[in-house]
PDB file of C-alpha atoms in Angstrom:
ATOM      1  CA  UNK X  23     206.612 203.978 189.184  1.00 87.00           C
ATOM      2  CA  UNK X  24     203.736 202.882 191.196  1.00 88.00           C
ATOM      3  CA  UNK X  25     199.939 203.999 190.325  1.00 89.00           C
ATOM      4  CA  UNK X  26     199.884 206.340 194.369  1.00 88.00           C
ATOM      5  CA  UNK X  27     202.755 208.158 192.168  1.00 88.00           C
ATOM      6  CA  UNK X  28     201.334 208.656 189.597  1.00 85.00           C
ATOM      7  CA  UNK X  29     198.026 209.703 190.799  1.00 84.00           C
ATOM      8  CA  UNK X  30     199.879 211.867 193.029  1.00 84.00           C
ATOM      9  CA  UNK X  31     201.684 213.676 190.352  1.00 83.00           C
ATOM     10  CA  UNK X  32     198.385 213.962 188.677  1.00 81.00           C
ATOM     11  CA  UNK X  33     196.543 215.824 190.843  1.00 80.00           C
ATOM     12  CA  UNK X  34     199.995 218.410 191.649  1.00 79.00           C
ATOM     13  CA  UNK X  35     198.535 221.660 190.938  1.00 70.00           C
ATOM     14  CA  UNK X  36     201.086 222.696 189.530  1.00 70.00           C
ATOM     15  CA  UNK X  37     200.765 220.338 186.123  1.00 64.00           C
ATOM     16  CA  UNK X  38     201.112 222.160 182.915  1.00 66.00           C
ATOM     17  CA  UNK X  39     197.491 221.628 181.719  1.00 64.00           C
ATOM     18  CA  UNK X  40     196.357 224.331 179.729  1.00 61.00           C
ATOM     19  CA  UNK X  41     198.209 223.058 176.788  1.00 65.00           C
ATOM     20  CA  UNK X  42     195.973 219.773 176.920  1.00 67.00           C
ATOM     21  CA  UNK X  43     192.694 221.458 174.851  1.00 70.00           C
ATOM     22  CA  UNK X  44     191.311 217.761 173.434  1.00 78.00           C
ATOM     23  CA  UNK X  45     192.220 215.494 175.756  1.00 83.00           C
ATOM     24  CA  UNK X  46     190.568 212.257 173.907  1.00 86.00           C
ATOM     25  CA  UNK X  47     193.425 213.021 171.276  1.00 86.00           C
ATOM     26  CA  UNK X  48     196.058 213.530 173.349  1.00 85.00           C
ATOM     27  CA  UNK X  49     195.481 210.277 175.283  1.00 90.00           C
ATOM     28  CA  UNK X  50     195.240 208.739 171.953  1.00 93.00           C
ATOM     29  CA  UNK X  51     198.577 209.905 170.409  1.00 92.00           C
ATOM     30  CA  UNK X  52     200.249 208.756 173.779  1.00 92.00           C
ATOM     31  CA  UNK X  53     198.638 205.215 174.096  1.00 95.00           C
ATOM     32  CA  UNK X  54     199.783 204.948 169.921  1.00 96.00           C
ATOM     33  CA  UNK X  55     203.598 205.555 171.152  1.00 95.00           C
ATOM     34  CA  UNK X  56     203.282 202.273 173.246  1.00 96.00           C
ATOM     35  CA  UNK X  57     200.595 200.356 171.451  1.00 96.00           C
ATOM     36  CA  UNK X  58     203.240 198.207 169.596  1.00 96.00           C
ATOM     37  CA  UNK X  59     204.283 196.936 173.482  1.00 97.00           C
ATOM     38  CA  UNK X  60     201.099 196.311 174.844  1.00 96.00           C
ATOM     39  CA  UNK X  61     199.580 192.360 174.338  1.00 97.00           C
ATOM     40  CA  UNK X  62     195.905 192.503 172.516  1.00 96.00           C
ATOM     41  CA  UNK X  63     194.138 192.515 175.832  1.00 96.00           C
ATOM     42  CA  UNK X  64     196.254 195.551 177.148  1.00 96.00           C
ATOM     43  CA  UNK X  65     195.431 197.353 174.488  1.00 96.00           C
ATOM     44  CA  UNK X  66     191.486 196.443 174.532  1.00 96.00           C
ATOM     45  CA  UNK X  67     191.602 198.042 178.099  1.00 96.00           C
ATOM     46  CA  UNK X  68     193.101 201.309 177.499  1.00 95.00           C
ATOM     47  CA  UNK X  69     190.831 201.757 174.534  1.00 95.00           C
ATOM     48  CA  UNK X  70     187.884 200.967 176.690  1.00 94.00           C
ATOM     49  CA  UNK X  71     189.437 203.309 179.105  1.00 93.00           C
ATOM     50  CA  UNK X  72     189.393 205.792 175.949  1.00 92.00           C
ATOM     51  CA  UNK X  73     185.913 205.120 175.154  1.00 91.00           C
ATOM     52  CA  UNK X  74     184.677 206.064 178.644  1.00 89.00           C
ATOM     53  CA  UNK X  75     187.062 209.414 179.121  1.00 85.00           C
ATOM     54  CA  UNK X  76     185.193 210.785 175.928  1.00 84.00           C
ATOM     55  CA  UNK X  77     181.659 209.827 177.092  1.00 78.00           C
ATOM     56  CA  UNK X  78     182.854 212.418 180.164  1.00 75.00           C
ATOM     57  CA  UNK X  79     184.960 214.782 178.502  1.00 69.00           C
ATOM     58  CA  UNK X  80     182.460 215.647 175.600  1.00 62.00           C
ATOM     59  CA  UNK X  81     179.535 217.141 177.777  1.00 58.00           C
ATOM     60  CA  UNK X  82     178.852 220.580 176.521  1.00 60.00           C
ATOM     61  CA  UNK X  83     179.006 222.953 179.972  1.00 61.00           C
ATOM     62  CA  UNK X  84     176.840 226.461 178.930  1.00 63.00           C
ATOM     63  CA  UNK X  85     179.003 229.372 179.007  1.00 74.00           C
ATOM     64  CA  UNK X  86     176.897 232.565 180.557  1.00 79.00           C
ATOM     65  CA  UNK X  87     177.240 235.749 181.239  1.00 83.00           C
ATOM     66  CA  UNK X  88     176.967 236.617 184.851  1.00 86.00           C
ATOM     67  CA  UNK X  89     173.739 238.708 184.476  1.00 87.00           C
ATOM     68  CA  UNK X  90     172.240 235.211 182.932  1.00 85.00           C
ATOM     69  CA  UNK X  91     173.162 232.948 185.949  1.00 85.00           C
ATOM     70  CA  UNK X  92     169.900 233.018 187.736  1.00 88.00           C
ATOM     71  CA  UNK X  93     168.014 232.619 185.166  1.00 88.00           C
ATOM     72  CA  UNK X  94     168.946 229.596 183.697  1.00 81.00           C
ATOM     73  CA  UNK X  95     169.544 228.859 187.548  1.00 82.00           C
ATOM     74  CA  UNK X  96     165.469 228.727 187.626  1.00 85.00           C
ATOM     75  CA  UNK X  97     165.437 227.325 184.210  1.00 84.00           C
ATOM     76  CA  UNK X  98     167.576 224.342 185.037  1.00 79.00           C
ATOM     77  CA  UNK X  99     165.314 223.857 188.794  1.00 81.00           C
ATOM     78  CA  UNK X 100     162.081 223.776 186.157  1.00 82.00           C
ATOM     79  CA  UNK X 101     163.133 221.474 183.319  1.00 78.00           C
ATOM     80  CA  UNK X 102     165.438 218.934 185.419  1.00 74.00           C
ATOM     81  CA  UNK X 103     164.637 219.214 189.231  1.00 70.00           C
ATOM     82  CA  UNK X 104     167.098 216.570 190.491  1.00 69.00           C
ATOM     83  CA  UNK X 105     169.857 218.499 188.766  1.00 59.00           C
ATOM     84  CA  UNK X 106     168.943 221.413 190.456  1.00 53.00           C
ATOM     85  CA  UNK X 107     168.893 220.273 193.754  1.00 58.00           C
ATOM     86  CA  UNK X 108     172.156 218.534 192.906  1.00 58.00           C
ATOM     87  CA  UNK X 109     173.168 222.235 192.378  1.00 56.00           C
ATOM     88  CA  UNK X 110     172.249 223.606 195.387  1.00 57.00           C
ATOM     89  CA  UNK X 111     174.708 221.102 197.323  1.00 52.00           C
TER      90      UNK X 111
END
């Protein structure tokens, strides 16, 4: 299978996601089912590739209530201005 393939089948919206919840772990648990195949340097690259999906995956994204939207709208455009405007498209 070529990498367009599997990108493709990646981004299907149909996958069967929601029973991914940590999915440092689960990338873990499958690179460990193939580790014993892969040469030293394969290995070093799909940990590295490990390394930076958890420096994404671990960002903490605040959880409001809709009445609270606005305000940590004007919050956010106080205490971090380019994020804001990064907000407003």
């Amino acid at each position: 299978m070529d990498a367009k393939t599997l990108f493709d089948q990646m981004c299907e919206p149909r996958a069967n996601v929601d029973q991914v919840r940590n999915i440092t772990a689960t990338y873990a648990d499958l690179v460990a089912g193939i580790a014993d195949r892969l040469t030293p340097a394969e290995l070093d690259a799909f940990i590295r590739l490990g390394s930076v999906m958890k420096g994404r995956v671990t960002v903490k994204v605040p959880l409001l209530k809709l009445e609270q939207v606005d305000a940590w709208l004007a919050y956010s455009k106080k205490h971090f201005p380019s994020d804001a405007a990064a907000l407003r498209g």
